[in-house]
Coordinates of N, CA and C in Angstrom, one line a residue:
X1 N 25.6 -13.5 -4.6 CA 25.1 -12.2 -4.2 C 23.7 -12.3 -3.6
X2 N 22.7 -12.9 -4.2 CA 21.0 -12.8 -3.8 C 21.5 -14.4 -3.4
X3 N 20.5 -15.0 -2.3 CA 20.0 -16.0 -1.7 C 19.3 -16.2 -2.3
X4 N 18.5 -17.5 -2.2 CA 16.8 -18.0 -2.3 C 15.5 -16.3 -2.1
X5 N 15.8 -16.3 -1.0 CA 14.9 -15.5 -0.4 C 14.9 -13.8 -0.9
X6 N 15.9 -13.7 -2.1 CA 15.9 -12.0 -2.3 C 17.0 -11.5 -1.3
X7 N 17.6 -11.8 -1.0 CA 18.3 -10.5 -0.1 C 19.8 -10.9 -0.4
X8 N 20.1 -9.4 -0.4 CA 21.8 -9.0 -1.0 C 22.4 -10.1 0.0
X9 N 23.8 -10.3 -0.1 CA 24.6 -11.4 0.9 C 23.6 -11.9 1.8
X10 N 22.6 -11.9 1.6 CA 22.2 -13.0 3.2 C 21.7 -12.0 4.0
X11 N 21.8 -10.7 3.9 CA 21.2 -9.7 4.5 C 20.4 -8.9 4.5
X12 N 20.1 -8.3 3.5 CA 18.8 -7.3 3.4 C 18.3 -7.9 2.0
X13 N 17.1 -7.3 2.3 CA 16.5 -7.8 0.4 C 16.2 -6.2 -0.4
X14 N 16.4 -6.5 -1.3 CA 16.3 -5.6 -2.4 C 15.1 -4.6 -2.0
X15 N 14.0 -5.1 -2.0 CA 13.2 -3.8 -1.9 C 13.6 -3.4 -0.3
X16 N 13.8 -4.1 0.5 CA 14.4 -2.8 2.0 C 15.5 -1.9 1.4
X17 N 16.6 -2.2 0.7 CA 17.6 -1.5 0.2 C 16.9 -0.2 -1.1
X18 N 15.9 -0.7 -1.5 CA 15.5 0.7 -2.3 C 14.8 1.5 -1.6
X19 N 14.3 0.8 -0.8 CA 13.5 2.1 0.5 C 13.9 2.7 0.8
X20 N 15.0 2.4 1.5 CA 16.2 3.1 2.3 C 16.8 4.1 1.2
X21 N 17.0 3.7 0.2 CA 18.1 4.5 -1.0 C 17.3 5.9 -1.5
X22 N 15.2 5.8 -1.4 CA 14.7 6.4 -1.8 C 14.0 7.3 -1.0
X23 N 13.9 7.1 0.7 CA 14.2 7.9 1.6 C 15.5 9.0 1.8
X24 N 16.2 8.3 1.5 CA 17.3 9.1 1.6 C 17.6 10.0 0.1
X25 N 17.3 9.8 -0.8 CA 17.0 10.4 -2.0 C 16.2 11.6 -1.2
X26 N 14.7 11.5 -1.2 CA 13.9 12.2 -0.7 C 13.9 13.7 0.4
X27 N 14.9 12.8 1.8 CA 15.3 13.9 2.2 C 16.4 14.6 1.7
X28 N 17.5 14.2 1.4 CA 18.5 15.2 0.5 C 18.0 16.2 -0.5
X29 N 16.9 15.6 -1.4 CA 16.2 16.5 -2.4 C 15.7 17.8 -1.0
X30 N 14.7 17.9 -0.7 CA 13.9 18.9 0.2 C 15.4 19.4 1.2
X31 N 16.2 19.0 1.8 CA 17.2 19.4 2.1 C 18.2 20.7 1.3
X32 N 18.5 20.3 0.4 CA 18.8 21.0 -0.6 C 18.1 22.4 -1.3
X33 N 16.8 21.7 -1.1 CA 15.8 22.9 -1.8 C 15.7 23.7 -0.7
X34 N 15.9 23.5 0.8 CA 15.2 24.2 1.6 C 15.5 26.1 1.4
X35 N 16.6 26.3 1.4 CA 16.7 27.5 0.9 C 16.0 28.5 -0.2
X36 N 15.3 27.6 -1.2 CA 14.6 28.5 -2.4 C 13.0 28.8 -2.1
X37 N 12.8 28.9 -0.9 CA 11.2 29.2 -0.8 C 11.0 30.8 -1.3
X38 N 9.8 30.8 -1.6 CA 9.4 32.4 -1.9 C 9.6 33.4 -1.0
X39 N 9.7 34.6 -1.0 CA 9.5 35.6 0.1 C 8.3 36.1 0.0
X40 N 7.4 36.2 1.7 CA 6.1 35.8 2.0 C 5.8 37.2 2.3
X41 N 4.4 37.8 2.3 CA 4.1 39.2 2.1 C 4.6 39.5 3.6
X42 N 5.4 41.1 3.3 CA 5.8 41.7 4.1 C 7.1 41.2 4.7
X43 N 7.9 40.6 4.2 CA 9.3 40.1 4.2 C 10.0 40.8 3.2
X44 N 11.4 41.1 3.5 CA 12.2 41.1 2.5 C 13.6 40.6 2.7
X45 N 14.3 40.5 1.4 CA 15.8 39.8 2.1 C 16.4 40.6 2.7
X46 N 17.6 39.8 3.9 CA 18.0 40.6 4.7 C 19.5 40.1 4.6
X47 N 20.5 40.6 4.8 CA 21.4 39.8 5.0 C 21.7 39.7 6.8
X48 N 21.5 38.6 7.5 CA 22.2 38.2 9.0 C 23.8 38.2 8.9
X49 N 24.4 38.8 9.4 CA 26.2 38.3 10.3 C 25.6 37.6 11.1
X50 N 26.6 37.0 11.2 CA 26.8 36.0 12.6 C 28.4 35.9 13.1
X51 N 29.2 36.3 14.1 CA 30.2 35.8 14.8 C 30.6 35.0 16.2
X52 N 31.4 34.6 16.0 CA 32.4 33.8 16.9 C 34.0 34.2 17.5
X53 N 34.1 34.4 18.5 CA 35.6 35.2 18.4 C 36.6 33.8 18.4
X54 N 36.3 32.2 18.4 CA 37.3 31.7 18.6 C 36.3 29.8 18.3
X55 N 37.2 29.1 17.1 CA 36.6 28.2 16.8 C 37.5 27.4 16.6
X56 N 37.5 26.2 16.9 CA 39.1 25.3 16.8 C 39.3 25.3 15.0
X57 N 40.6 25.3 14.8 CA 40.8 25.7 13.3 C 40.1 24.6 12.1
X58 N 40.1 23.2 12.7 CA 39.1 22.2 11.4 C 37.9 23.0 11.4
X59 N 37.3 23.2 12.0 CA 35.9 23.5 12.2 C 36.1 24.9 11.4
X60 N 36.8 25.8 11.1 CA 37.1 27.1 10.3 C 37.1 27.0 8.8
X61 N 37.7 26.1 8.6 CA 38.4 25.5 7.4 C 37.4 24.8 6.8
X62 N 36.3 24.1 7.5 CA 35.4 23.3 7.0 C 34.2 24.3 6.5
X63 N 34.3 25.7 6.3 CA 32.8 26.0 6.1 C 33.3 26.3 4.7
X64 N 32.2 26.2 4.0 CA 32.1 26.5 2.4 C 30.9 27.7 2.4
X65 N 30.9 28.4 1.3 CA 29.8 29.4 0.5 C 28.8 28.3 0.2
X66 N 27.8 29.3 0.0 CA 26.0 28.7 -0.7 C 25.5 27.2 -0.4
X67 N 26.0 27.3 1.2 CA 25.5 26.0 1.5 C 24.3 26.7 3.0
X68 N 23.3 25.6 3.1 CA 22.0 26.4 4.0 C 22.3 26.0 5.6
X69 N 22.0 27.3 5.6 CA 22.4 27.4 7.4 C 20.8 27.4 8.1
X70 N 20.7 26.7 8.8 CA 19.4 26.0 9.8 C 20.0 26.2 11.7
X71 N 18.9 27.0 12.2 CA 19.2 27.0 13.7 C 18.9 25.5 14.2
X72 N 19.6 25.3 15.0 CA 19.5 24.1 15.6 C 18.4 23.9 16.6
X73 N 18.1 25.0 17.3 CA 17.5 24.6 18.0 C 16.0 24.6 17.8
X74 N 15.8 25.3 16.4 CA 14.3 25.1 16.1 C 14.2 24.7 14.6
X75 N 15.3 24.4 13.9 CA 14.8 24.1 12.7 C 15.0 25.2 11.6
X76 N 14.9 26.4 12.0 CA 14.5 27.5 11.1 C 15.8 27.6 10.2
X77 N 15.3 28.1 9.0 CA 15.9 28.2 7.6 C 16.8 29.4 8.4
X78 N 17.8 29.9 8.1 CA 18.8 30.9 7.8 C 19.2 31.4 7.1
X79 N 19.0 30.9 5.7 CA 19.2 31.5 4.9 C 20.4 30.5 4.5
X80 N 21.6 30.7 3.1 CA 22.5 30.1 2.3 C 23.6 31.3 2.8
X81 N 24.8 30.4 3.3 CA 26.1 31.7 3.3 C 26.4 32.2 2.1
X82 N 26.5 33.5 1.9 CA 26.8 34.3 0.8 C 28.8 34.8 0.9
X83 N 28.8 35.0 2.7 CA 30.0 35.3 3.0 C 30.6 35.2 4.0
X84 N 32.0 34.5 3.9 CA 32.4 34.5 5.3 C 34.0 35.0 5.8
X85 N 34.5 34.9 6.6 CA 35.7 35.1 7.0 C 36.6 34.7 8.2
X86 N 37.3 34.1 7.8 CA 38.4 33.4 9.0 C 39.3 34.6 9.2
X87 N 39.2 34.8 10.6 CA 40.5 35.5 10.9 C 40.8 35.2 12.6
X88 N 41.8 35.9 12.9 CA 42.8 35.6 14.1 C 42.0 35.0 15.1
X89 N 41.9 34.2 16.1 CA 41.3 34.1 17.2 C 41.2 35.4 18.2
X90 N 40.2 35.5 19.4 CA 40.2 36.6 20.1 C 39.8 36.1 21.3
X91 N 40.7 36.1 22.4 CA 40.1 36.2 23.3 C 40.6 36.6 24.6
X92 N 40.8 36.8 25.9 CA 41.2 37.7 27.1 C 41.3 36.7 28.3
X93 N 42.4 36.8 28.4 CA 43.6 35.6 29.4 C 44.1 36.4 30.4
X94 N 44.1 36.2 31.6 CA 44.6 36.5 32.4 C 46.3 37.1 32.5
X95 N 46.8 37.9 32.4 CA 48.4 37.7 32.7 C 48.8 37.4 33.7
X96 N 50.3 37.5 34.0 CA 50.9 37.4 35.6 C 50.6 38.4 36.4
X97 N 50.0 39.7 36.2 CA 50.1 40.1 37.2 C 47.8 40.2 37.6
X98 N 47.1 39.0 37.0 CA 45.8 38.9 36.6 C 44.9 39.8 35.8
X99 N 45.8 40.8 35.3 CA 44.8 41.8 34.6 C 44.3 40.6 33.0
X100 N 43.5 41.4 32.6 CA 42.9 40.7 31.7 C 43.1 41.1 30.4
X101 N 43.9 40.3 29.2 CA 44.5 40.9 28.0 C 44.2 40.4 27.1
X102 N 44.4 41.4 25.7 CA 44.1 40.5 24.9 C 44.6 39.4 24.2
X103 N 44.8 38.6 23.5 CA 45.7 37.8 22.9 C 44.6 36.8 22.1
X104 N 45.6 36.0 21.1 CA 44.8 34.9 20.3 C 45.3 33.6 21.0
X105 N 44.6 32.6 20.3 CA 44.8 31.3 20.7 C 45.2 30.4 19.9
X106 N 46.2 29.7 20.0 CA 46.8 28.6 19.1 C 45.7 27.4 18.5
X107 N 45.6 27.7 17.1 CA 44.5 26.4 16.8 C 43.6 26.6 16.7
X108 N 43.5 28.1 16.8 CA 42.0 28.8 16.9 C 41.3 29.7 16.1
X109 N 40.5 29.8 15.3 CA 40.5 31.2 14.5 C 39.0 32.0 14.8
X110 N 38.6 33.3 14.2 CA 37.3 34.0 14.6 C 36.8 33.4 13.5
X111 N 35.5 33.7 12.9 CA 34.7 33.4 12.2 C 33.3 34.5 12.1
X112 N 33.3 35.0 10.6 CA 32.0 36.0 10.6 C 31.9 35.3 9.6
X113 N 30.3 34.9 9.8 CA 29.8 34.6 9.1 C 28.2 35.4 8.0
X114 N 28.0 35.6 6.5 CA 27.0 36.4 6.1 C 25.9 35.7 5.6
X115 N 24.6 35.2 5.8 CA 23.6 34.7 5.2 C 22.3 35.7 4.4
X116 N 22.0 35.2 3.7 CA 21.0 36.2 2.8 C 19.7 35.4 2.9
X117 N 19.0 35.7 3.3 CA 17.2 35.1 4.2 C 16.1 36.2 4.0
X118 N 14.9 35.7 3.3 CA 13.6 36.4 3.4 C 13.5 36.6 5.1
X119 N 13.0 38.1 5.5 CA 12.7 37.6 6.6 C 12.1 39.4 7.0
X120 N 11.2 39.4 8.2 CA 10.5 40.4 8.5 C 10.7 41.7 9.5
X121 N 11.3 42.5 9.0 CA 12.5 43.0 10.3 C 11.6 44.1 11.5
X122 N 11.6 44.2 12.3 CA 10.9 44.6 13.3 C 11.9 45.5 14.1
X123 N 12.2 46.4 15.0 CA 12.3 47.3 15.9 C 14.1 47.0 16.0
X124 N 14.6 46.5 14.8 CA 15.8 46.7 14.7 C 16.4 44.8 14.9
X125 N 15.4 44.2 15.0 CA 15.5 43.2 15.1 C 14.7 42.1 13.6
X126 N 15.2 41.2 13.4 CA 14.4 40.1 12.5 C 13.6 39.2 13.1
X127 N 12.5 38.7 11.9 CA 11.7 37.6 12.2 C 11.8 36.5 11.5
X128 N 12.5 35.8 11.6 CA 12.3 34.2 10.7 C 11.7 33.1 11.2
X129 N 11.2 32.7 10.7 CA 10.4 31.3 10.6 C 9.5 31.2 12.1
X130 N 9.3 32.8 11.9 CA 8.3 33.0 14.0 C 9.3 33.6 15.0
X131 N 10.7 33.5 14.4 CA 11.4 33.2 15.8 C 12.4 34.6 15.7
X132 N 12.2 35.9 16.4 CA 13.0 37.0 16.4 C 14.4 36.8 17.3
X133 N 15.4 37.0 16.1 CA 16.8 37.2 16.2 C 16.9 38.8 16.1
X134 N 17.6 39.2 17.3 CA 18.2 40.4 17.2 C 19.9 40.5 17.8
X135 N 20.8 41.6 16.9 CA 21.7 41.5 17.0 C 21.8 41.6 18.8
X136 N 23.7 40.4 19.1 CA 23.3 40.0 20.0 C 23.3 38.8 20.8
X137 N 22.1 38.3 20.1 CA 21.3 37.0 20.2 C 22.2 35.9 19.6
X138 N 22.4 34.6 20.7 CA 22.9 33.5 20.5 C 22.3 32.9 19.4
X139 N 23.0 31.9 18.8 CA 22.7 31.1 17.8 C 23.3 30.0 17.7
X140 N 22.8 28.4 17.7 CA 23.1 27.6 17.9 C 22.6 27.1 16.6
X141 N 24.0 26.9 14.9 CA 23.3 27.0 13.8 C 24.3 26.0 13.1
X142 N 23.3 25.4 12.2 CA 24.4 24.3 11.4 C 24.6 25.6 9.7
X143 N 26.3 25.5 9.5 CA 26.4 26.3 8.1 C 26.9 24.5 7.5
X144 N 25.8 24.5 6.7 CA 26.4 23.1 6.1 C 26.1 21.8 6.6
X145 N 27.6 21.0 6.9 CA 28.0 20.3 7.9 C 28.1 20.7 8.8
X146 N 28.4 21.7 8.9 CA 29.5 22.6 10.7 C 28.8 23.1 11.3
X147 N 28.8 22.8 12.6 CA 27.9 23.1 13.8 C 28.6 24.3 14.5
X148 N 27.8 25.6 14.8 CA 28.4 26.3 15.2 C 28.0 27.4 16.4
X149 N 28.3 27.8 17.1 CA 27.9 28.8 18.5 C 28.0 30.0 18.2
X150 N 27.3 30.5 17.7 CA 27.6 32.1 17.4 C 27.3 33.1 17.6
X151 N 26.9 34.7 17.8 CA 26.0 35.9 17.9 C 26.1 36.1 16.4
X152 N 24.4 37.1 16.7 CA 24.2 37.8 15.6 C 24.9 39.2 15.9
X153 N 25.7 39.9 14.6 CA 26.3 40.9 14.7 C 25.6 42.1 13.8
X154 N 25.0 42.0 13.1 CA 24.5 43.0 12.1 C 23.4 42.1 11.2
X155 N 22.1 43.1 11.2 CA 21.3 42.9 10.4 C 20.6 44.0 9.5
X156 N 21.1 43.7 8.3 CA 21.1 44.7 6.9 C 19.7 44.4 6.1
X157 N 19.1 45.0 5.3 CA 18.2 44.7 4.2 C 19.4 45.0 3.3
X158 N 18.8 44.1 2.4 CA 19.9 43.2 0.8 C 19.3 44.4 0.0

């Protein structure tokens, strides 16, 4: 297993492998925590919706509760899903004669999504982490693992 020189099979040596194990320790820890920060004067919790009218169905199925949702494109906390819902896909297809109709999509489902976030609400819109979401507003957001495209639909005080 160890060589002469310290290192597992012939490859890495022990202390590179605990670095690695304790980096990765490190960010998972603060990962994890990122959701329990204090609420900062003149915030309060709010609860965000977020929907999608059509998400291929793994990607549906994959979202879990109380896991921290982060915008992708800046980083910012979102807060932990408190609630969500799969239901029918939605969207407007052409018929034969080209009017535009409704119908669902095979393989597809909607998705609303509910997060619970300190955050500072302003002229019917929120402020997180600097960055004002109002219903609406695109969101390019990890819930969890799952990466997702969504609008904001309603923003409540908790």
């Amino acid at each position: 297993m160890l060589d002469k020189k310290g290192r597992l099979f012939g490859y890495i040596s022990i202390v590179d492998l605990f670095a690695v194990v304790m980096v990765a320790a490190i960010f998972f820890a603060v990962w994890s925590l990122a959701g329990s920060r204090p609420t900062l004067e003149g915030e309060q919790d709010v609860y965000v919706t977020f929907r999608v009218a059509a998400v291929q169905d793994f990607t549906a199925l994959a979202l879990q509760h109380d896991v921290p949702v982060m915008d992708d494109d800046g980083g910012i906390h979102l807060g932990r899903v408190v609630d969500f819902v799969v239901g029918d896909s939605e969207a407007f297809l052409p018929d034969r004669a080209g009017n535009r109709v409704a119908t669902t999509l095979e393989g597809y489902y909607s998705v609303s999504l509910t997060t619970r976030v300190p955050g500072r609400l302003t002229d019917g819109a929120v402020v997180l982490g600097g960055r004002l979401y109002a219903v609406g507003s695109e969101v390019h957001l990890w819930a969890g693992g799952v990466r997702l495209i969504m609008y904001v639909t309603a923003i409540v005080v908790a």
